[in-house]
Coordinates of C-alpha atoms in Angstrom, one line a residue:
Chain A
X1 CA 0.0 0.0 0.0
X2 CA 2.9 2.3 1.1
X3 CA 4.4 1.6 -2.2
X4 CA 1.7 1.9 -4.0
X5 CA 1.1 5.9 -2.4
X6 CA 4.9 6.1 -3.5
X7 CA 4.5 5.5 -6.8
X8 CA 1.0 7.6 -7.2
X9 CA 3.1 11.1 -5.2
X10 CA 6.0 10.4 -7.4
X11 CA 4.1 9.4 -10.7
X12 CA 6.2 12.7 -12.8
X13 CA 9.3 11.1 -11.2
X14 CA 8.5 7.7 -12.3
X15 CA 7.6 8.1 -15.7
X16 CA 10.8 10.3 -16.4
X17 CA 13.1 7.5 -14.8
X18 CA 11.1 4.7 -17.1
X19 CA 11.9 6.9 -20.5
X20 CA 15.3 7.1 -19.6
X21 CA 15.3 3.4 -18.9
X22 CA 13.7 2.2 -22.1
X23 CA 16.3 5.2 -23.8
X24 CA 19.1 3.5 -22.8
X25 CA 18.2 0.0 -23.7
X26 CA 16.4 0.7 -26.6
X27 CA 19.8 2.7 -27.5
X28 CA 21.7 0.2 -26.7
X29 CA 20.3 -3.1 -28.0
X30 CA 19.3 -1.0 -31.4
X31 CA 22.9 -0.2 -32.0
X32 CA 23.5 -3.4 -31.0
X33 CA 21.5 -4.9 -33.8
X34 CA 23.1 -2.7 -36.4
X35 CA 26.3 -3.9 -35.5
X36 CA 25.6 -7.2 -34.4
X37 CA 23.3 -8.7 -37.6
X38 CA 26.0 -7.5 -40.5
X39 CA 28.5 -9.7 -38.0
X40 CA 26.4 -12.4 -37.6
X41 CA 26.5 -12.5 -41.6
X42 CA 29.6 -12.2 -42.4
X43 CA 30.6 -14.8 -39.8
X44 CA 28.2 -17.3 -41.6
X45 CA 30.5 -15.9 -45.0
X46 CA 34.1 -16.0 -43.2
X47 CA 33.9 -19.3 -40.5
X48 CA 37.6 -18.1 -40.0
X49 CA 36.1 -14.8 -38.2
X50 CA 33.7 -17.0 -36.0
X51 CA 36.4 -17.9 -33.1
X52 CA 38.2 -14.6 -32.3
X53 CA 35.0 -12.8 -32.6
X54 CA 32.5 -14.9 -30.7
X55 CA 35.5 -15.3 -28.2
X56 CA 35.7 -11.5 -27.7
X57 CA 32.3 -11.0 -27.0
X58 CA 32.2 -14.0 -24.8
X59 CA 34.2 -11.7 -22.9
X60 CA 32.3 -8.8 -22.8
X61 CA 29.4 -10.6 -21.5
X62 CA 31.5 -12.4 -18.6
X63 CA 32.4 -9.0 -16.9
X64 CA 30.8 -7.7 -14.2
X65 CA 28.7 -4.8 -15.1
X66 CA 29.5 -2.6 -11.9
X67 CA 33.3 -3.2 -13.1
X68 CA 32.8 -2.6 -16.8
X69 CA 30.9 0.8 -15.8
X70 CA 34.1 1.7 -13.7
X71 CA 36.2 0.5 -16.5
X72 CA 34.4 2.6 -19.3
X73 CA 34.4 6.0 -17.5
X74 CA 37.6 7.1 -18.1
X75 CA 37.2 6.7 -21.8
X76 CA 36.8 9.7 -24.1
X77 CA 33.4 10.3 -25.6
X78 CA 31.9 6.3 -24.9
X79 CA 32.6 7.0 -21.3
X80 CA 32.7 9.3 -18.6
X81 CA 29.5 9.9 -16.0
X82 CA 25.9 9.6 -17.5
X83 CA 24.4 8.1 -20.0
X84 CA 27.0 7.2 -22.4
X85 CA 28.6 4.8 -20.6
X86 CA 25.6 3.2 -19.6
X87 CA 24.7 2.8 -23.2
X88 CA 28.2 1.6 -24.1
X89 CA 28.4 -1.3 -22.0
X90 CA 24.6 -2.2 -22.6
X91 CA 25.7 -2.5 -26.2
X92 CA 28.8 -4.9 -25.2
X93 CA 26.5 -7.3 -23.2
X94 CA 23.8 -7.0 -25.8
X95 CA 26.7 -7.9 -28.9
X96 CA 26.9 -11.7 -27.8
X97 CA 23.1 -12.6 -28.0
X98 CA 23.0 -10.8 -31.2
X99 CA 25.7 -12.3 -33.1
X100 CA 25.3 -15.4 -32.1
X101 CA 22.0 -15.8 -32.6
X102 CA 22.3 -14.0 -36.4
X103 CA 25.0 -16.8 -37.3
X104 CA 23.2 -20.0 -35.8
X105 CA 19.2 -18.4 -37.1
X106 CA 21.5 -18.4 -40.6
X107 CA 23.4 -21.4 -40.6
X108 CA 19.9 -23.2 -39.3
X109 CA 18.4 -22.8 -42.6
X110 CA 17.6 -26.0 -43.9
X111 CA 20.8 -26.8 -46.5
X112 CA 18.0 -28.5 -49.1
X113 CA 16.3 -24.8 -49.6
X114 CA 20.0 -23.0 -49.4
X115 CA 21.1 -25.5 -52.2
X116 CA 18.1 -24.7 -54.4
X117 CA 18.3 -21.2 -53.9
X118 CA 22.0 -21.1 -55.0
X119 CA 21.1 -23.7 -57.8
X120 CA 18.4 -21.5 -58.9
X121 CA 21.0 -19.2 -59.8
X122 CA 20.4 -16.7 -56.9
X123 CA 23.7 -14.6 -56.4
X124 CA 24.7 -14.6 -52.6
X125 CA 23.1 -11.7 -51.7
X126 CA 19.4 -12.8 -53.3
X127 CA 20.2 -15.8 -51.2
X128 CA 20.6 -13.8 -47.7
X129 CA 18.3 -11.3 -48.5
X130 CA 15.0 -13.6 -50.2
X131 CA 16.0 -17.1 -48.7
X132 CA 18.6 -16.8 -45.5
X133 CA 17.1 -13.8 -43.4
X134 CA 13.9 -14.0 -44.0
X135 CA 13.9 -17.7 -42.9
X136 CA 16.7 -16.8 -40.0
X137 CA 14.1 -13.8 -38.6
X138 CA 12.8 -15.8 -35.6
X139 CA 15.7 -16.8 -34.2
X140 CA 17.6 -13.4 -34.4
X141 CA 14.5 -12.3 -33.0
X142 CA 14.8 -13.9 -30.3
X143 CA 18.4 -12.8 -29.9
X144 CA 17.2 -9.4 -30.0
X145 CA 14.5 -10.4 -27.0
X146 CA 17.5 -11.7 -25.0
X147 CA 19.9 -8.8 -25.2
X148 CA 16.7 -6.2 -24.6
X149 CA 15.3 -8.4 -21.0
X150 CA 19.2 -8.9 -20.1
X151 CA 19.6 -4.9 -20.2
X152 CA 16.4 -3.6 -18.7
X153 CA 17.8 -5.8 -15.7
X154 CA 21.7 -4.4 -15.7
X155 CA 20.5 -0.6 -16.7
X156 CA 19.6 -0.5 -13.2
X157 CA 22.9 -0.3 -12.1
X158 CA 24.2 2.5 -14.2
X159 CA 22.3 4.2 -12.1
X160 CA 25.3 4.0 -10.0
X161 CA 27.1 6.0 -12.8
X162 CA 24.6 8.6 -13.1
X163 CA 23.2 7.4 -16.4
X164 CA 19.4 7.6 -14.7
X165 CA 17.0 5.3 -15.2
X166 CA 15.2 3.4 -12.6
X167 CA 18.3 2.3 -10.8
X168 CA 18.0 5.9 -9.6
X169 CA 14.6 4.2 -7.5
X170 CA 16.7 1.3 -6.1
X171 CA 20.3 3.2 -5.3
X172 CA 18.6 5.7 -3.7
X173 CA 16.3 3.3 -1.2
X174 CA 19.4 1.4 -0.6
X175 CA 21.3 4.4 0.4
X176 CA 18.0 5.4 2.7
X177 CA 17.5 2.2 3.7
X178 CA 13.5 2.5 2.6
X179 CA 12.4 -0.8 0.9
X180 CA 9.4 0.8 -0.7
X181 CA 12.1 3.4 -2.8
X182 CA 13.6 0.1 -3.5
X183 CA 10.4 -1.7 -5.1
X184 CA 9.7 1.4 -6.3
X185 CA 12.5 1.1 -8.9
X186 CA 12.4 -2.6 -9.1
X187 CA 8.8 -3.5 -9.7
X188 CA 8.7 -1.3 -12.8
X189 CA 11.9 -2.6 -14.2
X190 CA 10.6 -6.4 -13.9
X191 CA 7.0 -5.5 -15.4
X192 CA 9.3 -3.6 -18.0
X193 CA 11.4 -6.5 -18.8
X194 CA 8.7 -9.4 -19.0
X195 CA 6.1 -6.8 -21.4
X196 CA 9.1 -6.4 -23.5
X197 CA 9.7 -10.2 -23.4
X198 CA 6.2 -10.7 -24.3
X199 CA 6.0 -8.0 -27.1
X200 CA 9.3 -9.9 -28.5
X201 CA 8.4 -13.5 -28.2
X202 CA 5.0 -13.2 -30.5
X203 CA 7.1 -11.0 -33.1
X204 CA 9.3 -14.2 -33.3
X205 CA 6.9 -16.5 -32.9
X206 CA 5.4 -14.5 -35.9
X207 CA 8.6 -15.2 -37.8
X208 CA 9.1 -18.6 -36.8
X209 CA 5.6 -20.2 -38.1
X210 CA 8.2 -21.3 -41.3
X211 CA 10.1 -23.0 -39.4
X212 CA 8.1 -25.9 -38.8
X213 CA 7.4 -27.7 -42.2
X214 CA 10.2 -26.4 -44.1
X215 CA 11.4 -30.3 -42.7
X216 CA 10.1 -33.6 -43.5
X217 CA 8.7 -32.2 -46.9
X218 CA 7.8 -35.4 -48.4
X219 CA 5.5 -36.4 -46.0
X220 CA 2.4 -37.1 -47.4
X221 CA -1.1 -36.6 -47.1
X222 CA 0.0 -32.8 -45.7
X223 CA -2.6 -30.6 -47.3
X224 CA -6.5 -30.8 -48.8
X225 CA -7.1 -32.4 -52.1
X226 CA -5.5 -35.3 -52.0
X227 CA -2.1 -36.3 -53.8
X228 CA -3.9 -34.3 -57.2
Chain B
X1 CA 21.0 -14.9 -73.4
X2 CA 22.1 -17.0 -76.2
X3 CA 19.2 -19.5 -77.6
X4 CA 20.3 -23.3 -77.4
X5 CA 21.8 -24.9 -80.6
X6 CA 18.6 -25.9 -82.9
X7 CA 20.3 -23.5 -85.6
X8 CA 23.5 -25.8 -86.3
X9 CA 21.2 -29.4 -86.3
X10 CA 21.1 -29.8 -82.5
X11 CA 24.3 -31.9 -83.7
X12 CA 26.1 -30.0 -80.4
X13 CA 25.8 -32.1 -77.1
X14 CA 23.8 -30.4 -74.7
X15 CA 26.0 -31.3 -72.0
X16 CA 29.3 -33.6 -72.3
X17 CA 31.5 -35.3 -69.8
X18 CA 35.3 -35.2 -71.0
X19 CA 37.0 -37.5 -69.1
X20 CA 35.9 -36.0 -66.0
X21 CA 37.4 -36.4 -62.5
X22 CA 37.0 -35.3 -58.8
X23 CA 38.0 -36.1 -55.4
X24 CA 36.7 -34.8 -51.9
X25 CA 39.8 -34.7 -50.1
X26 CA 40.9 -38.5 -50.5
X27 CA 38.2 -40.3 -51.6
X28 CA 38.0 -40.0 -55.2
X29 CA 34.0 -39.6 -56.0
X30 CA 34.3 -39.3 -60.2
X31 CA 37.0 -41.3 -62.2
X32 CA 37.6 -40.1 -65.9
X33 CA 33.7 -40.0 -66.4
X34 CA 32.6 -39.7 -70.3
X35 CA 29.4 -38.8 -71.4
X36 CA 27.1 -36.9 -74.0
X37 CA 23.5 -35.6 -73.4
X38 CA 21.6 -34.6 -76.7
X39 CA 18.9 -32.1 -77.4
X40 CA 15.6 -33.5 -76.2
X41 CA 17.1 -36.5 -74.5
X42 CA 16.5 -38.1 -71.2
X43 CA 19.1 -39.9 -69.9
X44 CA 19.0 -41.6 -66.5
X45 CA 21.8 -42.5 -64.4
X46 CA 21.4 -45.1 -62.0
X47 CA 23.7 -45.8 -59.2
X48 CA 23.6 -46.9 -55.6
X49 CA 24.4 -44.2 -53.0
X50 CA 27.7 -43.0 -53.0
X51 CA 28.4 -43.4 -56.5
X52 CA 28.5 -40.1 -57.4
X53 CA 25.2 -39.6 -59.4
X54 CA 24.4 -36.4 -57.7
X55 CA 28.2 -35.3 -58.2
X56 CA 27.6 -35.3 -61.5
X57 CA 24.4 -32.9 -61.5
X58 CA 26.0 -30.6 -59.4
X59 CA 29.3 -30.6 -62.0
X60 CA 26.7 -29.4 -65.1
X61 CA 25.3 -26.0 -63.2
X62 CA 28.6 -25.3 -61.6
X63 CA 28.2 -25.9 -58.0
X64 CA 31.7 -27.8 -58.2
X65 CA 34.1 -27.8 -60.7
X66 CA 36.0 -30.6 -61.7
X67 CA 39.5 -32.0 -60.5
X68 CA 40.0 -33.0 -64.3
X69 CA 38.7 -33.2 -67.6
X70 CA 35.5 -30.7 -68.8
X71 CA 32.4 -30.5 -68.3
X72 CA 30.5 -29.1 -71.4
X73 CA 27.3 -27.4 -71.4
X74 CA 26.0 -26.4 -74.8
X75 CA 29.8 -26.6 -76.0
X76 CA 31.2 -24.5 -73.5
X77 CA 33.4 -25.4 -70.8
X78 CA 31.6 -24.7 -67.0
X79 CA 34.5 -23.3 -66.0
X80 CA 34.0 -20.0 -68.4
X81 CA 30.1 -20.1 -67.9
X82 CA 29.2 -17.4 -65.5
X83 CA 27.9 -19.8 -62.8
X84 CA 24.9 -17.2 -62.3
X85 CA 23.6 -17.7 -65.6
X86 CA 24.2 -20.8 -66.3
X87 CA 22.2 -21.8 -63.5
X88 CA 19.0 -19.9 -64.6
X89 CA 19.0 -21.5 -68.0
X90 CA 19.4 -24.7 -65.7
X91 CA 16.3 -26.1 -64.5
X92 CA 16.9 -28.3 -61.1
X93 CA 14.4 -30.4 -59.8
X94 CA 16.0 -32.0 -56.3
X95 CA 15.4 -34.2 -54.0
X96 CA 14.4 -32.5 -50.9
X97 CA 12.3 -30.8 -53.1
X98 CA 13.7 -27.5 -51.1
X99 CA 10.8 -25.6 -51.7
X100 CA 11.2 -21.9 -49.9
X101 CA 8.6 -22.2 -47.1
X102 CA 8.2 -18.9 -46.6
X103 CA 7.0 -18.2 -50.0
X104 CA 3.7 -18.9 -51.3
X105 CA 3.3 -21.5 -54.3
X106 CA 3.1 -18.6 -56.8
X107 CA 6.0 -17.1 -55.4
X108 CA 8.1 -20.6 -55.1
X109 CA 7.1 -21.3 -59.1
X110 CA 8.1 -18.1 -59.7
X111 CA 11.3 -17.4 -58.3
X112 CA 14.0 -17.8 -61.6
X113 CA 11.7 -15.4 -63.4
X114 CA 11.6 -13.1 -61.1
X115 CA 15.6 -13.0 -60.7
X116 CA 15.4 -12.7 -64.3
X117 CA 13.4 -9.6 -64.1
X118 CA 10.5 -10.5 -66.5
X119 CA 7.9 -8.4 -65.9
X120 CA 5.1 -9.1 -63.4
X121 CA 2.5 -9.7 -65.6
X122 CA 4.5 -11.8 -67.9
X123 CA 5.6 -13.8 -65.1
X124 CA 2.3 -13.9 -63.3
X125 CA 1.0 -15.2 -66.6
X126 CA 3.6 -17.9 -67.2
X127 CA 3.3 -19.2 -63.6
X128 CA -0.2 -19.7 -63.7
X129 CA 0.1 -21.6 -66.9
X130 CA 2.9 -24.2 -65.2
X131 CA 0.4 -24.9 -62.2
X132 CA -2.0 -25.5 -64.3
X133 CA 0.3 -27.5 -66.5
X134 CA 1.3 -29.7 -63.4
X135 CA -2.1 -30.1 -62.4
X136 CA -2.1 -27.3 -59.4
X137 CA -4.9 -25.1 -60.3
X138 CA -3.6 -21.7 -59.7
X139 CA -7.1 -20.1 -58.3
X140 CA -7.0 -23.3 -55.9
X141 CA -3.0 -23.8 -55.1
X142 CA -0.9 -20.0 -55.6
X143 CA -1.4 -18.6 -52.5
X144 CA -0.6 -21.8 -50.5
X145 CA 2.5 -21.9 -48.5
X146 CA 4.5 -25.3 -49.1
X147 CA 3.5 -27.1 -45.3
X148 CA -0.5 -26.8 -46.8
X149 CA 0.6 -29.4 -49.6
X150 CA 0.8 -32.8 -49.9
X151 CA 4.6 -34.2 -50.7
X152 CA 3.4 -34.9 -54.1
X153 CA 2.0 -31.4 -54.5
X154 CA 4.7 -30.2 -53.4
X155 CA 7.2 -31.9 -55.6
X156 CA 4.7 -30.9 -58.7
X157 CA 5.3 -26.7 -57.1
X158 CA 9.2 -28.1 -57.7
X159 CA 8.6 -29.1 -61.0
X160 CA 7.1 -26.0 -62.1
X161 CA 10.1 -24.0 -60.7
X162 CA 12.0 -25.5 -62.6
X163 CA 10.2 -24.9 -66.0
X164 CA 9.5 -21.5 -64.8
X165 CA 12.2 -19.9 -67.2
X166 CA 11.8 -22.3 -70.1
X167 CA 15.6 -23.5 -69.4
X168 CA 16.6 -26.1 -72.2
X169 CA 18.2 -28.7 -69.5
X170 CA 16.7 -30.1 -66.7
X171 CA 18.3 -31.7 -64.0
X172 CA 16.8 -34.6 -61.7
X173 CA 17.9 -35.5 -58.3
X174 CA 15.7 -38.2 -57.1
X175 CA 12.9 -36.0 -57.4
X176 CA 10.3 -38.4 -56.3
X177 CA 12.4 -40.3 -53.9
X178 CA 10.2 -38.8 -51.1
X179 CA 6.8 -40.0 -52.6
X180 CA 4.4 -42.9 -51.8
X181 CA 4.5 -45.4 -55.2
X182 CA 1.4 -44.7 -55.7
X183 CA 2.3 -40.7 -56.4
X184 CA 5.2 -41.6 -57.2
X185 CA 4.0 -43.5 -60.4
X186 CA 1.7 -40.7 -61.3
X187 CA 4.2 -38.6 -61.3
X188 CA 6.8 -39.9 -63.4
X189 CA 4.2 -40.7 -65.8
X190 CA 3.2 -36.6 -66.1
X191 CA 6.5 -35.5 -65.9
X192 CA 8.0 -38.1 -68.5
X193 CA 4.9 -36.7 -71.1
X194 CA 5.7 -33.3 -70.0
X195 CA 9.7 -33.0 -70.8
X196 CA 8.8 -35.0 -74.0
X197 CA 6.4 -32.8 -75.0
X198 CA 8.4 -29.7 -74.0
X199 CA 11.3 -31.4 -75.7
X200 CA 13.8 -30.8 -73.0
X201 CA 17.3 -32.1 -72.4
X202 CA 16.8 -34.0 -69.2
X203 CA 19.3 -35.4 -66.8
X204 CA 18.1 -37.9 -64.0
X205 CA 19.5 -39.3 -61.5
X206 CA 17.8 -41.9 -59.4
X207 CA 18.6 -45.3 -57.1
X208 CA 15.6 -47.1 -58.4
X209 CA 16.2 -49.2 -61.5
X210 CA 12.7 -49.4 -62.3
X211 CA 12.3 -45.3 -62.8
X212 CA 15.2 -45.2 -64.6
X213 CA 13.8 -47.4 -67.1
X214 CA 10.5 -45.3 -67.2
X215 CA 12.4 -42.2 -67.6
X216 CA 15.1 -42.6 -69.8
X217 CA 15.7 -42.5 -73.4
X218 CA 19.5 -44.4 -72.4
X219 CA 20.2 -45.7 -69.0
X220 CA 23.9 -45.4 -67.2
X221 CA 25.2 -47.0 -64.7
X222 CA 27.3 -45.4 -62.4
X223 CA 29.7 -47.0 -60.1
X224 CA 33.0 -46.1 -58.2
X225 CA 32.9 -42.9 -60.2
X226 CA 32.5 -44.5 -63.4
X227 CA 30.0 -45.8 -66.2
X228 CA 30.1 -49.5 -66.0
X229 CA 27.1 -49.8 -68.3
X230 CA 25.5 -46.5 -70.8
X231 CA 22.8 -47.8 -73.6
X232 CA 19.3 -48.2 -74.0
X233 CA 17.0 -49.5 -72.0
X234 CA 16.3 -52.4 -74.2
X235 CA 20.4 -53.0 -74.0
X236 CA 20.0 -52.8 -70.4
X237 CA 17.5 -55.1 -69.9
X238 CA 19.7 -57.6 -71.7
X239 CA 23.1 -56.8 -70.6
X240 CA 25.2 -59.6 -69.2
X241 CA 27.0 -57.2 -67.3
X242 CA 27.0 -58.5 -63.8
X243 CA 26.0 -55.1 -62.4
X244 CA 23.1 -54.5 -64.2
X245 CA 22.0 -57.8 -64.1
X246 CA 22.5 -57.6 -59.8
X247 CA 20.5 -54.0 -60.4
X248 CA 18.0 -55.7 -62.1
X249 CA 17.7 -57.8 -59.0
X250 CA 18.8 -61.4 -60.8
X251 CA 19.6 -62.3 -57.3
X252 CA 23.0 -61.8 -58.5
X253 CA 25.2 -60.0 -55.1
X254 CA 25.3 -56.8 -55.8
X255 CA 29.1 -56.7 -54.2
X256 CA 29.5 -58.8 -57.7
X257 CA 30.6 -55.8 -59.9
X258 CA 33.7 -53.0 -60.9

């Protein structure tokens, strides 16, 4: 009840600190598609590439946020205090999900319809852009879904760095020791991360429909009107 | 585009095997093959798995090249064909059928034309024609996506992708490997009347003696990379050779031959 008066004398507060949450995220995970799908492709084009650069942001992901934002702030223009940093190392964490998922959504294609495509006499890029991605959407997707729950959960601690956000909620109960500041900042950032799970999972369930049936072709008796 | 050879008495091999040979790493897969296809003529190759018979489809439209010796397509060597276009006069019927799901039946049928930039009407116009021509109604079957088919319905959307740009050559890969016999039978039967009557060039490949008697206008016989038998089906059905006769299922062994 307490928290719920919180939320309702603070509601000007609250909605600021939920922009500047979705800003950063949505910042972050959309640069990290831009970057992250043209890797994921070129890694299914150059296997060489796929170690070193899976391996590096293996990496990324394995540090400890609080310690990355530390690391980062000292850097020229993708650190220093606010919300650049906070968007840097959202990006970083939100590279591996990305990639990764872009090269395996790719390589998952069934070979039978990447074969007729290329013996169709589609060049490479008529086969990524009519054949591979299309066919690759769900799981990258879903890839996309990952990276965006993972960082509405560590964007609360760059509030730490003064990037805002609804960290801000949650530092600031810790530092007063006042549980309902706490939920305050935490409640919404759950209920933020599972609607934007839910509002990713039926886009990629959208785009996965295909996925299903493009096997076991030959078995019969699939559709109406018999075998013609 | 260059139009195929009627103008010089179809006397050029559509596509001819020179002494062709290839290896995947150390296992050698084709050994000094030699072969001509003519205009208008179906010729099977029969083989059991593993003895190279999809090798050698993938040699005519250039997705591999040969260790040694040429491949010939229309009397050019594969290797100076841009793989592109040779591919689009190429018809390939395979045998995962690898229809695009995402694509609706229309779209499927049409896809060569459309890399080919026809116009939409003409290729709107030409696809409906091929369902119709293998026995998919277009106002029933165009905007179907591949799952809402039967697999012989499906293989029939194949089919017409692979007429779609009138290509002078078609090649087989098992096409209805996948099929109950009872389709099965049905199809061969349309689509043997249909490249006769279109008067293509038709390579197929297949395990199953008895199709490759249906089919072909000459049977080979492919084994450890090599024809160990290449004449009519009449010849075939006679041959002493100890191969054809085990293919012919004489209760010979089959380890009898090479």
């Amino acid at each position: 009840m307490e928290f719920l008066r919180y939320l309702a004398g603070n509601q000007d507060l609250l909605l600021e600190r939920t922009l500047e949450h979705v800003y950063l995220v949505g910042t972050a995970v959309g640069l990290a598609v831009l970057v992250g799908v043209p890797v994921g492709i070129v890694l299914t084009r150059r296997e060489r590439y796929r170690g070193p650069v899976i391996g590096v942001v293996n990496v990324i992901q394995t540090i400890p946020s609080l310690a990355l934002f530390g690391f980062l702030i000292p850097l020229p223009v993708l650190g220093g205090i606010g919300a650049s940093t906070a968007i840097t190392a959202l990006f970083g964490y939100s590279l591996l999900p990305v990639i990764r998922n872009t090269y395996e959504g790719i390589r998952g294609v069934d070979p039978a319809v990447v074969e007729a495509g290329r013996a169709m006499g589609m060049t490479d890029r008529q086969l990524l852009r009519r054949v591979e991605l299309p066919l690759a959407l769900g799981v990258i997707l879903g890839g996309i879904r990952l990276a965006t729950v993972i960082g509405i959960g560590i964007a609360t601690i760059a509030a730490a760095i003064g990037a805002g956000g609804l960290g801000e909620f949650i530092f600031q109960g810790l530092s007063m020791v006042n549980n309902t500041v706490i939920l305050a900042g935490a409640v919404p950032a759950a209920l933020l991360a599972l609607a934007a799970d839910w509002g990713l999972s039926r886009l990629e369930s959208r785009f996965s429909r295909w996925r299903e049936g493009s096997r076991g072709a030959g078995a019969p008796g699939g559709g109406p009107g018999g075998g013609g | 585009m260059q139009e195929r050879g009627h103008t010089e008495g179809g006397s050029e091999p559509v596509v001819e095997f020179r002494d062709v040979s290839l290896s995947f790493g150390d296992t050698s897969v084709l050994r000094g093959l030699d072969f001509r296809l003519t205009e208008a003529e179906t010729l099977a190759l029969v083989g059991r798995s593993g003895s190279g018979k999809s090798t050698v489809l993938r040699l005519v439209n250039r997705l591999l090249e040969p260790d040694g010796g040429q491949v010939r397509v229309s009397g050019r060597p594969t290797t100076e064909w841009d793989p592109i276009e040779l591919r689009r006069r190429t018809g390939y019927v395979l045998q995962g059928i690898g229809l695009f799901p995402h694509l609706t039946v229309r779209e499927n049928a049409g896809l060569v034309p459309g890399l080919e930039d026809w116009d939409g009407e003409r290729a709107r116009r030409r696809v409906d024609e091929l369902l119709e021509v293998v026995g998919l109604p277009p106002a029933e079957y165009a905007d179907r996506y591949p799952r809402e088919l039967s697999g012989g319905q499906q293989q029939r959307v194949g089919v017409a992708r692979a007429l779609a740009a009138d290509p002078p050559l078609l090649l087989c890969d098992e096409p209805f490997g996948a099929l109950d016999p009872i389709t099965r039978r049905e199809l061969q039967g349309e689509f043997r009347e249909l490249s006769r009557r279109l008067e293509k060039s038709l390579l197929f490949v297949t395990h199953d003696v008895n199709e490759a008697l249906l089919m072909g206008d000459r049977i080979g016989l492919l084994e450890e990379g090599d024809l160990a038998f290449l004449g009519a089906p009449e010849a075939f059905r006679e041959s002493e050779h100890p191969l054809v006769r085990a293919f012919l299922g004489d209760g010979a062994g089959i380890r009898g031959g090479s």
